[in-house]
Amino acid sequence: MQDWLSEYSAALAVELPGLAVDLPPSLELADELLNLARIIAEGTGEKTNAPLSTFMVGRFVGLTAESGISTEDAVKLATEIAERTIQSRG
């Protein structure tokens, strides 16, 4: 998995000349993101919600970074919000 993510990250970074790009998640963050995707897929009953929601989390992480929240903290917050939202639907 990490090989693909590193290769894809490098290819994406080519499109962002002049910017410092660190796209591939650490193993720990990858585990958190995969767990979040699982929570969403199982909690909503729709597998397609997982990749689309993780896209939204990526946008959320980018926006919250501007206010100084770390990627890890933003993903944890997004996971908490997903769990609350799923529970409120229940």
PDB file of N, CA and C in Angstrom:
ATOM      1  N   MET A   1       0.827  -1.193   0.000  1.00  0.00           N
ATOM      2  CA  MET A   1       0.000   0.000   0.000  1.00  0.00           C
ATOM      3  C   MET A   1       0.870   1.254   0.000  1.00  0.00           C
ATOM      4  N   GLN A   2       1.904   1.282   0.864  1.00  0.00           N
ATOM      5  CA  GLN A   2       2.726   2.485   0.965  1.00  0.00           C
ATOM      6  C   GLN A   2       3.460   2.781  -0.345  1.00  0.00           C
ATOM      7  N   ASP A   3       3.877   1.733  -1.082  1.00  0.00           N
ATOM      8  CA  ASP A   3       4.558   1.966  -2.359  1.00  0.00           C
ATOM      9  C   ASP A   3       3.649   2.729  -3.310  1.00  0.00           C
ATOM     10  N   TRP A   4       2.406   2.260  -3.443  1.00  0.00           N
ATOM     11  CA  TRP A   4       1.442   2.927  -4.332  1.00  0.00           C
ATOM     12  C   TRP A   4       1.219   4.363  -3.874  1.00  0.00           C
ATOM     13  N   LEU A   5       1.005   4.555  -2.583  1.00  0.00           N
ATOM     14  CA  LEU A   5       0.736   5.900  -2.075  1.00  0.00           C
ATOM     15  C   LEU A   5       1.915   6.838  -2.320  1.00  0.00           C
ATOM     16  N   SER A   6       3.124   6.346  -2.144  1.00  0.00           N
ATOM     17  CA  SER A   6       4.311   7.175  -2.393  1.00  0.00           C
ATOM     18  C   SER A   6       4.438   7.521  -3.867  1.00  0.00           C
ATOM     19  N   GLU A   7       4.233   6.539  -4.732  1.00  0.00           N
ATOM     20  CA  GLU A   7       4.316   6.784  -6.176  1.00  0.00           C
ATOM     21  C   GLU A   7       3.235   7.765  -6.632  1.00  0.00           C
ATOM     22  N   TYR A   8       2.022   7.561  -6.156  1.00  0.00           N
ATOM     23  CA  TYR A   8       0.916   8.430  -6.543  1.00  0.00           C
ATOM     24  C   TYR A   8       1.133   9.847  -6.015  1.00  0.00           C
ATOM     25  N   SER A   9       1.630   9.948  -4.792  1.00  0.00           N
ATOM     26  CA  SER A   9       1.927  11.248  -4.200  1.00  0.00           C
ATOM     27  C   SER A   9       2.945  12.006  -5.042  1.00  0.00           C
ATOM     28  N   ALA A  10       3.995  11.319  -5.459  1.00  0.00           N
ATOM     29  CA  ALA A  10       5.019  11.955  -6.284  1.00  0.00           C
ATOM     30  C   ALA A  10       4.433  12.422  -7.611  1.00  0.00           C
ATOM     31  N   ALA A  11       3.571  11.614  -8.202  1.00  0.00           N
ATOM     32  CA  ALA A  11       2.947  11.993  -9.470  1.00  0.00           C
ATOM     33  C   ALA A  11       2.022  13.195  -9.292  1.00  0.00           C
ATOM     34  N   LEU A  12       1.277  13.233  -8.207  1.00  0.00           N
ATOM     35  CA  LEU A  12       0.407  14.377  -7.940  1.00  0.00           C
ATOM     36  C   LEU A  12       1.229  15.641  -7.680  1.00  0.00           C
ATOM     37  N   ALA A  13       2.334  15.481  -6.968  1.00  0.00           N
ATOM     38  CA  ALA A  13       3.172  16.624  -6.611  1.00  0.00           C
ATOM     39  C   ALA A  13       3.738  17.319  -7.850  1.00  0.00           C
ATOM     40  N   VAL A  14       3.906  16.585  -8.927  1.00  0.00           N
ATOM     41  CA  VAL A  14       4.399  17.181 -10.174  1.00  0.00           C
ATOM     42  C   VAL A  14       3.457  18.285 -10.640  1.00  0.00           C
ATOM     43  N   GLU A  15       2.184  18.135 -10.335  1.00  0.00           N
ATOM     44  CA  GLU A  15       1.185  19.123 -10.748  1.00  0.00           C
ATOM     45  C   GLU A  15       1.155  20.352  -9.843  1.00  0.00           C
ATOM     46  N   LEU A  16       1.957  20.328  -8.776  1.00  0.00           N
ATOM     47  CA  LEU A  16       1.983  21.431  -7.817  1.00  0.00           C
ATOM     48  C   LEU A  16       3.390  22.006  -7.718  1.00  0.00           C
ATOM     49  N   PRO A  17       3.941  22.499  -8.829  1.00  0.00           N
ATOM     50  CA  PRO A  17       5.322  22.983  -8.794  1.00  0.00           C
ATOM     51  C   PRO A  17       5.487  24.148  -7.816  1.00  0.00           C
ATOM     52  N   GLY A  18       6.580  24.108  -7.113  1.00  0.00           N
ATOM     53  CA  GLY A  18       6.885  25.193  -6.186  1.00  0.00           C
ATOM     54  C   GLY A  18       6.248  25.046  -4.817  1.00  0.00           C
ATOM     55  N   LEU A  19       5.409  24.047  -4.635  1.00  0.00           N
ATOM     56  CA  LEU A  19       4.789  23.829  -3.331  1.00  0.00           C
ATOM     57  C   LEU A  19       5.424  22.631  -2.642  1.00  0.00           C
ATOM     58  N   ALA A  20       5.611  22.741  -1.346  1.00  0.00           N
ATOM     59  CA  ALA A  20       6.085  21.595  -0.572  1.00  0.00           C
ATOM     60  C   ALA A  20       4.895  20.675  -0.354  1.00  0.00           C
ATOM     61  N   VAL A  21       4.974  19.482  -0.913  1.00  0.00           N
ATOM     62  CA  VAL A  21       3.838  18.570  -0.868  1.00  0.00           C
ATOM     63  C   VAL A  21       4.230  17.309  -0.110  1.00  0.00           C
ATOM     64  N   ASP A  22       3.477  16.985   0.910  1.00  0.00           N
ATOM     65  CA  ASP A  22       3.681  15.762   1.681  1.00  0.00           C
ATOM     66  C   ASP A  22       2.339  15.051   1.734  1.00  0.00           C
ATOM     67  N   LEU A  23       2.026  14.315   0.691  1.00  0.00           N
ATOM     68  CA  LEU A  23       0.693  13.738   0.561  1.00  0.00           C
ATOM     69  C   LEU A  23       0.495  12.373   1.207  1.00  0.00           C
ATOM     70  N   PRO A  24       1.449  11.449   1.093  1.00  0.00           N
ATOM     71  CA  PRO A  24       1.109  10.121   1.614  1.00  0.00           C
ATOM     72  C   PRO A  24       0.981  10.137   3.133  1.00  0.00           C
ATOM     73  N   PRO A  25      -0.061   9.499   3.655  1.00  0.00           N
ATOM     74  CA  PRO A  25      -0.225   9.461   5.115  1.00  0.00           C
ATOM     75  C   PRO A  25       0.775   8.503   5.753  1.00  0.00           C
ATOM     76  N   SER A  26       1.116   8.772   6.999  1.00  0.00           N
ATOM     77  CA  SER A  26       1.929   7.825   7.758  1.00  0.00           C
ATOM     78  C   SER A  26       1.127   6.540   7.927  1.00  0.00           C
ATOM     79  N   LEU A  27       1.790   5.483   8.350  1.00  0.00           N
ATOM     80  CA  LEU A  27       1.078   4.223   8.567  1.00  0.00           C
ATOM     81  C   LEU A  27      -0.024   4.390   9.606  1.00  0.00           C
ATOM     82  N   GLU A  28       0.256   5.173  10.662  1.00  0.00           N
ATOM     83  CA  GLU A  28      -0.729   5.393  11.718  1.00  0.00           C
ATOM     84  C   GLU A  28      -1.937   6.165  11.176  1.00  0.00           C
ATOM     85  N   LEU A  29      -1.655   7.216  10.402  1.00  0.00           N
ATOM     86  CA  LEU A  29      -2.743   8.007   9.845  1.00  0.00           C
ATOM     87  C   LEU A  29      -3.528   7.194   8.821  1.00  0.00           C
ATOM     88  N   ALA A  30      -2.834   6.382   8.041  1.00  0.00           N
ATOM     89  CA  ALA A  30      -3.524   5.518   7.076  1.00  0.00           C
ATOM     90  C   ALA A  30      -4.481   4.585   7.802  1.00  0.00           C
ATOM     91  N   ASP A  31      -4.048   4.024   8.924  1.00  0.00           N
ATOM     92  CA  ASP A  31      -4.925   3.152   9.713  1.00  0.00           C
ATOM     93  C   ASP A  31      -6.149   3.915  10.209  1.00  0.00           C
ATOM     94  N   GLU A  32      -5.955   5.152  10.662  1.00  0.00           N
ATOM     95  CA  GLU A  32      -7.079   5.965  11.140  1.00  0.00           C
ATOM     96  C   GLU A  32      -8.054   6.271  10.009  1.00  0.00           C
ATOM     97  N   LEU A  33      -7.518   6.584   8.833  1.00  0.00           N
ATOM     98  CA  LEU A  33      -8.389   6.878   7.690  1.00  0.00           C
ATOM     99  C   LEU A  33      -9.153   5.644   7.232  1.00  0.00           C
ATOM    100  N   LEU A  34      -8.479   4.496   7.226  1.00  0.00           N
ATOM    101  CA  LEU A  34      -9.172   3.258   6.852  1.00  0.00           C
ATOM    102  C   LEU A  34     -10.242   2.899   7.879  1.00  0.00           C
ATOM    103  N   ASN A  35      -9.960   3.142   9.148  1.00  0.00           N
ATOM    104  CA  ASN A  35     -10.959   2.911  10.185  1.00  0.00           C
ATOM    105  C   ASN A  35     -12.154   3.841   9.994  1.00  0.00           C
ATOM    106  N   LEU A  36     -11.878   5.099   9.675  1.00  0.00           N
ATOM    107  CA  LEU A  36     -12.959   6.057   9.429  1.00  0.00           C
ATOM    108  C   LEU A  36     -13.816   5.590   8.250  1.00  0.00           C
ATOM    109  N   ALA A  37     -13.175   5.145   7.183  1.00  0.00           N
ATOM    110  CA  ALA A  37     -13.915   4.652   6.018  1.00  0.00           C
ATOM    111  C   ALA A  37     -14.783   3.457   6.399  1.00  0.00           C
ATOM    112  N   ARG A  38     -14.247   2.565   7.238  1.00  0.00           N
ATOM    113  CA  ARG A  38     -15.015   1.401   7.696  1.00  0.00           C
ATOM    114  C   ARG A  38     -16.223   1.837   8.526  1.00  0.00           C
ATOM    115  N   ILE A  39     -16.003   2.772   9.444  1.00  0.00           N
ATOM    116  CA  ILE A  39     -17.095   3.275  10.285  1.00  0.00           C
ATOM    117  C   ILE A  39     -18.212   3.836   9.407  1.00  0.00           C
ATOM    118  N   ILE A  40     -17.842   4.604   8.408  1.00  0.00           N
ATOM    119  CA  ILE A  40     -18.840   5.225   7.539  1.00  0.00           C
ATOM    120  C   ILE A  40     -19.558   4.185   6.693  1.00  0.00           C
ATOM    121  N   ALA A  41     -18.803   3.272   6.088  1.00  0.00           N
ATOM    122  CA  ALA A  41     -19.431   2.244   5.237  1.00  0.00           C
ATOM    123  C   ALA A  41     -20.389   1.376   6.045  1.00  0.00           C
ATOM    124  N   GLU A  42     -19.931   0.912   7.204  1.00  0.00           N
ATOM    125  CA  GLU A  42     -20.780   0.050   8.029  1.00  0.00           C
ATOM    126  C   GLU A  42     -21.916   0.833   8.671  1.00  0.00           C
ATOM    127  N   GLY A  43     -21.620   2.029   9.125  1.00  0.00           N
ATOM    128  CA  GLY A  43     -22.619   2.822   9.842  1.00  0.00           C
ATOM    129  C   GLY A  43     -23.733   3.351   8.970  1.00  0.00           C
ATOM    130  N   THR A  44     -23.428   3.555   7.689  1.00  0.00           N
ATOM    131  CA  THR A  44     -24.456   4.075   6.783  1.00  0.00           C
ATOM    132  C   THR A  44     -25.075   2.986   5.918  1.00  0.00           C
ATOM    133  N   GLY A  45     -24.412   1.835   5.867  1.00  0.00           N
ATOM    134  CA  GLY A  45     -24.921   0.745   5.038  1.00  0.00           C
ATOM    135  C   GLY A  45     -24.633   0.941   3.552  1.00  0.00           C
ATOM    136  N   GLU A  46     -23.819   1.918   3.224  1.00  0.00           N
ATOM    137  CA  GLU A  46     -23.484   2.209   1.829  1.00  0.00           C
ATOM    138  C   GLU A  46     -21.972   2.277   1.670  1.00  0.00           C
ATOM    139  N   LYS A  47     -21.397   1.313   0.982  1.00  0.00           N
ATOM    140  CA  LYS A  47     -19.950   1.313   0.773  1.00  0.00           C
ATOM    141  C   LYS A  47     -19.482   2.555   0.017  1.00  0.00           C
ATOM    142  N   THR A  48     -20.303   3.056  -0.881  1.00  0.00           N
ATOM    143  CA  THR A  48     -19.894   4.223  -1.667  1.00  0.00           C
ATOM    144  C   THR A  48     -19.754   5.481  -0.813  1.00  0.00           C
ATOM    145  N   ASN A  49     -20.343   5.493   0.368  1.00  0.00           N
ATOM    146  CA  ASN A  49     -20.193   6.658   1.249  1.00  0.00           C
ATOM    147  C   ASN A  49     -18.764   6.787   1.768  1.00  0.00           C
ATOM    148  N   ALA A  50     -18.039   5.675   1.866  1.00  0.00           N
ATOM    149  CA  ALA A  50     -16.690   5.709   2.444  1.00  0.00           C
ATOM    150  C   ALA A  50     -15.709   6.518   1.609  1.00  0.00           C
ATOM    151  N   PRO A  51     -15.519   6.229   0.317  1.00  0.00           N
ATOM    152  CA  PRO A  51     -14.532   7.030  -0.423  1.00  0.00           C
ATOM    153  C   PRO A  51     -14.953   8.483  -0.596  1.00  0.00           C
ATOM    154  N   LEU A  52     -16.235   8.714  -0.758  1.00  0.00           N
ATOM    155  CA  LEU A  52     -16.687  10.098  -0.923  1.00  0.00           C
ATOM    156  C   LEU A  52     -16.537  10.876   0.384  1.00  0.00           C
ATOM    157  N   SER A  53     -16.784  10.202   1.495  1.00  0.00           N
ATOM    158  CA  SER A  53     -16.607  10.856   2.799  1.00  0.00           C
ATOM    159  C   SER A  53     -15.140  11.118   3.091  1.00  0.00           C
ATOM    160  N   THR A  54     -14.260  10.206   2.696  1.00  0.00           N
ATOM    161  CA  THR A  54     -12.844  10.452   2.935  1.00  0.00           C
ATOM    162  C   THR A  54     -12.339  11.605   2.068  1.00  0.00           C
ATOM    163  N   PHE A  55     -12.926  11.798   0.901  1.00  0.00           N
ATOM    164  CA  PHE A  55     -12.617  12.989   0.113  1.00  0.00           C
ATOM    165  C   PHE A  55     -13.009  14.240   0.908  1.00  0.00           C
ATOM    166  N   MET A  56     -14.199  14.203   1.496  1.00  0.00           N
ATOM    167  CA  MET A  56     -14.663  15.336   2.297  1.00  0.00           C
ATOM    168  C   MET A  56     -13.738  15.571   3.488  1.00  0.00           C
ATOM    169  N   VAL A  57     -13.253  14.493   4.097  1.00  0.00           N
ATOM    170  CA  VAL A  57     -12.331  14.620   5.227  1.00  0.00           C
ATOM    171  C   VAL A  57     -11.034  15.282   4.762  1.00  0.00           C
ATOM    172  N   GLY A  58     -10.563  14.920   3.582  1.00  0.00           N
ATOM    173  CA  GLY A  58      -9.366  15.561   3.048  1.00  0.00           C
ATOM    174  C   GLY A  58      -9.550  17.061   2.904  1.00  0.00           C
ATOM    175  N   ARG A  59     -10.690  17.451   2.405  1.00  0.00           N
ATOM    176  CA  ARG A  59     -10.993  18.888   2.283  1.00  0.00           C
ATOM    177  C   ARG A  59     -11.069  19.517   3.678  1.00  0.00           C
ATOM    178  N   PHE A  60     -11.725  18.829   4.614  1.00  0.00           N
ATOM    179  CA  PHE A  60     -11.851  19.299   5.993  1.00  0.00           C
ATOM    180  C   PHE A  60     -10.473  19.495   6.613  1.00  0.00           C
ATOM    181  N   VAL A  61      -9.583  18.527   6.416  1.00  0.00           N
ATOM    182  CA  VAL A  61      -8.227  18.615   6.956  1.00  0.00           C
ATOM    183  C   VAL A  61      -7.519  19.834   6.383  1.00  0.00           C
ATOM    184  N   GLY A  62      -7.655  20.050   5.084  1.00  0.00           N
ATOM    185  CA  GLY A  62      -7.023  21.208   4.458  1.00  0.00           C
ATOM    186  C   GLY A  62      -7.532  22.522   5.015  1.00  0.00           C
ATOM    187  N   LEU A  63      -8.817  22.605   5.219  1.00  0.00           N
ATOM    188  CA  LEU A  63      -9.410  23.844   5.734  1.00  0.00           C
ATOM    189  C   LEU A  63      -9.057  24.077   7.201  1.00  0.00           C
ATOM    190  N   THR A  64      -9.064  23.013   7.987  1.00  0.00           N
ATOM    191  CA  THR A  64      -8.750  23.182   9.410  1.00  0.00           C
ATOM    192  C   THR A  64      -7.264  23.448   9.628  1.00  0.00           C
ATOM    193  N   ALA A  65      -6.416  23.021   8.688  1.00  0.00           N
ATOM    194  CA  ALA A  65      -4.981  23.277   8.808  1.00  0.00           C
ATOM    195  C   ALA A  65      -4.706  24.771   8.842  1.00  0.00           C
ATOM    196  N   GLU A  66      -5.534  25.523   8.155  1.00  0.00           N
ATOM    197  CA  GLU A  66      -5.365  26.974   8.133  1.00  0.00           C
ATOM    198  C   GLU A  66      -5.546  27.583   9.520  1.00  0.00           C
ATOM    199  N   SER A  67      -6.281  26.895  10.382  1.00  0.00           N
ATOM    200  CA  SER A  67      -6.484  27.407  11.737  1.00  0.00           C
ATOM    201  C   SER A  67      -5.523  26.760  12.737  1.00  0.00           C
ATOM    202  N   GLY A  68      -4.561  25.988  12.230  1.00  0.00           N
ATOM    203  CA  GLY A  68      -3.536  25.425  13.100  1.00  0.00           C
ATOM    204  C   GLY A  68      -3.823  24.040  13.640  1.00  0.00           C
ATOM    205  N   ILE A  69      -4.895  23.409  13.223  1.00  0.00           N
ATOM    206  CA  ILE A  69      -5.213  22.057  13.685  1.00  0.00           C
ATOM    207  C   ILE A  69      -4.376  21.067  12.878  1.00  0.00           C
ATOM    208  N   SER A  70      -3.725  20.132  13.560  1.00  0.00           N
ATOM    209  CA  SER A  70      -2.882  19.153  12.873  1.00  0.00           C
ATOM    210  C   SER A  70      -3.750  18.177  12.070  1.00  0.00           C
ATOM    211  N   THR A  71      -3.127  17.553  11.092  1.00  0.00           N
ATOM    212  CA  THR A  71      -3.825  16.555  10.280  1.00  0.00           C
ATOM    213  C   THR A  71      -4.399  15.451  11.156  1.00  0.00           C
ATOM    214  N   GLU A  72      -3.582  14.970  12.082  1.00  0.00           N
ATOM    215  CA  GLU A  72      -4.014  13.872  12.951  1.00  0.00           C
ATOM    216  C   GLU A  72      -5.224  14.275  13.795  1.00  0.00           C
ATOM    217  N   ASP A  73      -5.178  15.480  14.363  1.00  0.00           N
ATOM    218  CA  ASP A  73      -6.294  15.953  15.183  1.00  0.00           C
ATOM    219  C   ASP A  73      -7.549  16.179  14.334  1.00  0.00           C
ATOM    220  N   ALA A  74      -7.356  16.661  13.121  1.00  0.00           N
ATOM    221  CA  ALA A  74      -8.505  16.893  12.240  1.00  0.00           C
ATOM    222  C   ALA A  74      -9.163  15.571  11.851  1.00  0.00           C
ATOM    223  N   VAL A  75      -8.365  14.543  11.603  1.00  0.00           N
ATOM    224  CA  VAL A  75      -8.928  13.228  11.262  1.00  0.00           C
ATOM    225  C   VAL A  75      -9.655  12.643  12.472  1.00  0.00           C
ATOM    226  N   LYS A  76      -9.087  12.803  13.653  1.00  0.00           N
ATOM    227  CA  LYS A  76      -9.768  12.329  14.867  1.00  0.00           C
ATOM    228  C   LYS A  76     -11.094  13.056  15.051  1.00  0.00           C
ATOM    229  N   LEU A  77     -11.093  14.360  14.837  1.00  0.00           N
ATOM    230  CA  LEU A  77     -12.326  15.138  14.955  1.00  0.00           C
ATOM    231  C   LEU A  77     -13.340  14.683  13.908  1.00  0.00           C
ATOM    232  N   ALA A  78     -12.891  14.484  12.682  1.00  0.00           N
ATOM    233  CA  ALA A  78     -13.795  14.021  11.627  1.00  0.00           C
ATOM    234  C   ALA A  78     -14.379  12.652  11.964  1.00  0.00           C
ATOM    235  N   THR A  79     -13.588  11.793  12.586  1.00  0.00           N
ATOM    236  CA  THR A  79     -14.079  10.473  12.995  1.00  0.00           C
ATOM    237  C   THR A  79     -15.140  10.614  14.075  1.00  0.00           C
ATOM    238  N   GLU A  80     -14.882  11.469  15.056  1.00  0.00           N
ATOM    239  CA  GLU A  80     -15.878  11.712  16.114  1.00  0.00           C
ATOM    240  C   GLU A  80     -17.175  12.252  15.516  1.00  0.00           C
ATOM    241  N   ILE A  81     -17.059  13.170  14.579  1.00  0.00           N
ATOM    242  CA  ILE A  81     -18.248  13.739  13.942  1.00  0.00           C
ATOM    243  C   ILE A  81     -18.996  12.672  13.157  1.00  0.00           C
ATOM    244  N   ALA A  82     -18.272  11.806  12.455  1.00  0.00           N
ATOM    245  CA  ALA A  82     -18.914  10.721  11.703  1.00  0.00           C
ATOM    246  C   ALA A  82     -19.675   9.797  12.644  1.00  0.00           C
ATOM    247  N   GLU A  83     -19.042   9.436  13.755  1.00  0.00           N
ATOM    248  CA  GLU A  83     -19.701   8.547  14.722  1.00  0.00           C
ATOM    249  C   GLU A  83     -20.951   9.201  15.297  1.00  0.00           C
ATOM    250  N   ARG A  84     -20.878  10.476  15.653  1.00  0.00           N
ATOM    251  CA  ARG A  84     -22.050  11.186  16.174  1.00  0.00           C
ATOM    252  C   ARG A  84     -23.153  11.267  15.138  1.00  0.00           C
ATOM    253  N   THR A  85     -22.782  11.558  13.908  1.00  0.00           N
ATOM    254  CA  THR A  85     -23.778  11.689  12.838  1.00  0.00           C
ATOM    255  C   THR A  85     -24.452  10.359  12.587  1.00  0.00           C
ATOM    256  N   ILE A  86     -23.691   9.281  12.557  1.00  0.00           N
ATOM    257  CA  ILE A  86     -24.266   7.944  12.365  1.00  0.00           C
ATOM    258  C   ILE A  86     -25.199   7.602  13.514  1.00  0.00           C
ATOM    259  N   GLN A  87     -24.783   7.882  14.751  1.00  0.00           N
ATOM    260  CA  GLN A  87     -25.624   7.589  15.911  1.00  0.00           C
ATOM    261  C   GLN A  87     -26.914   8.386  15.884  1.00  0.00           C
ATOM    262  N   SER A  88     -26.843   9.617  15.429  1.00  0.00           N
ATOM    263  CA  SER A  88     -28.055  10.462  15.411  1.00  0.00           C
ATOM    264  C   SER A  88     -29.054   9.999  14.358  1.00  0.00           C
ATOM    265  N   ARG A  89     -28.580   9.244  13.382  1.00  0.00           N
ATOM    266  CA  ARG A  89     -29.473   8.727  12.341  1.00  0.00           C
ATOM    267  C   ARG A  89     -30.246   7.509  12.818  1.00  0.00           C
ATOM    268  N   GLY A  90     -29.714   6.887  13.891  1.00  0.00           N
ATOM    269  CA  GLY A  90     -30.134   5.606  14.322  1.00  0.00           C
ATOM    270  C   GLY A  90     -31.358   5.317  14.978  1.00  0.00           C
TER     271      GLY A  90
END
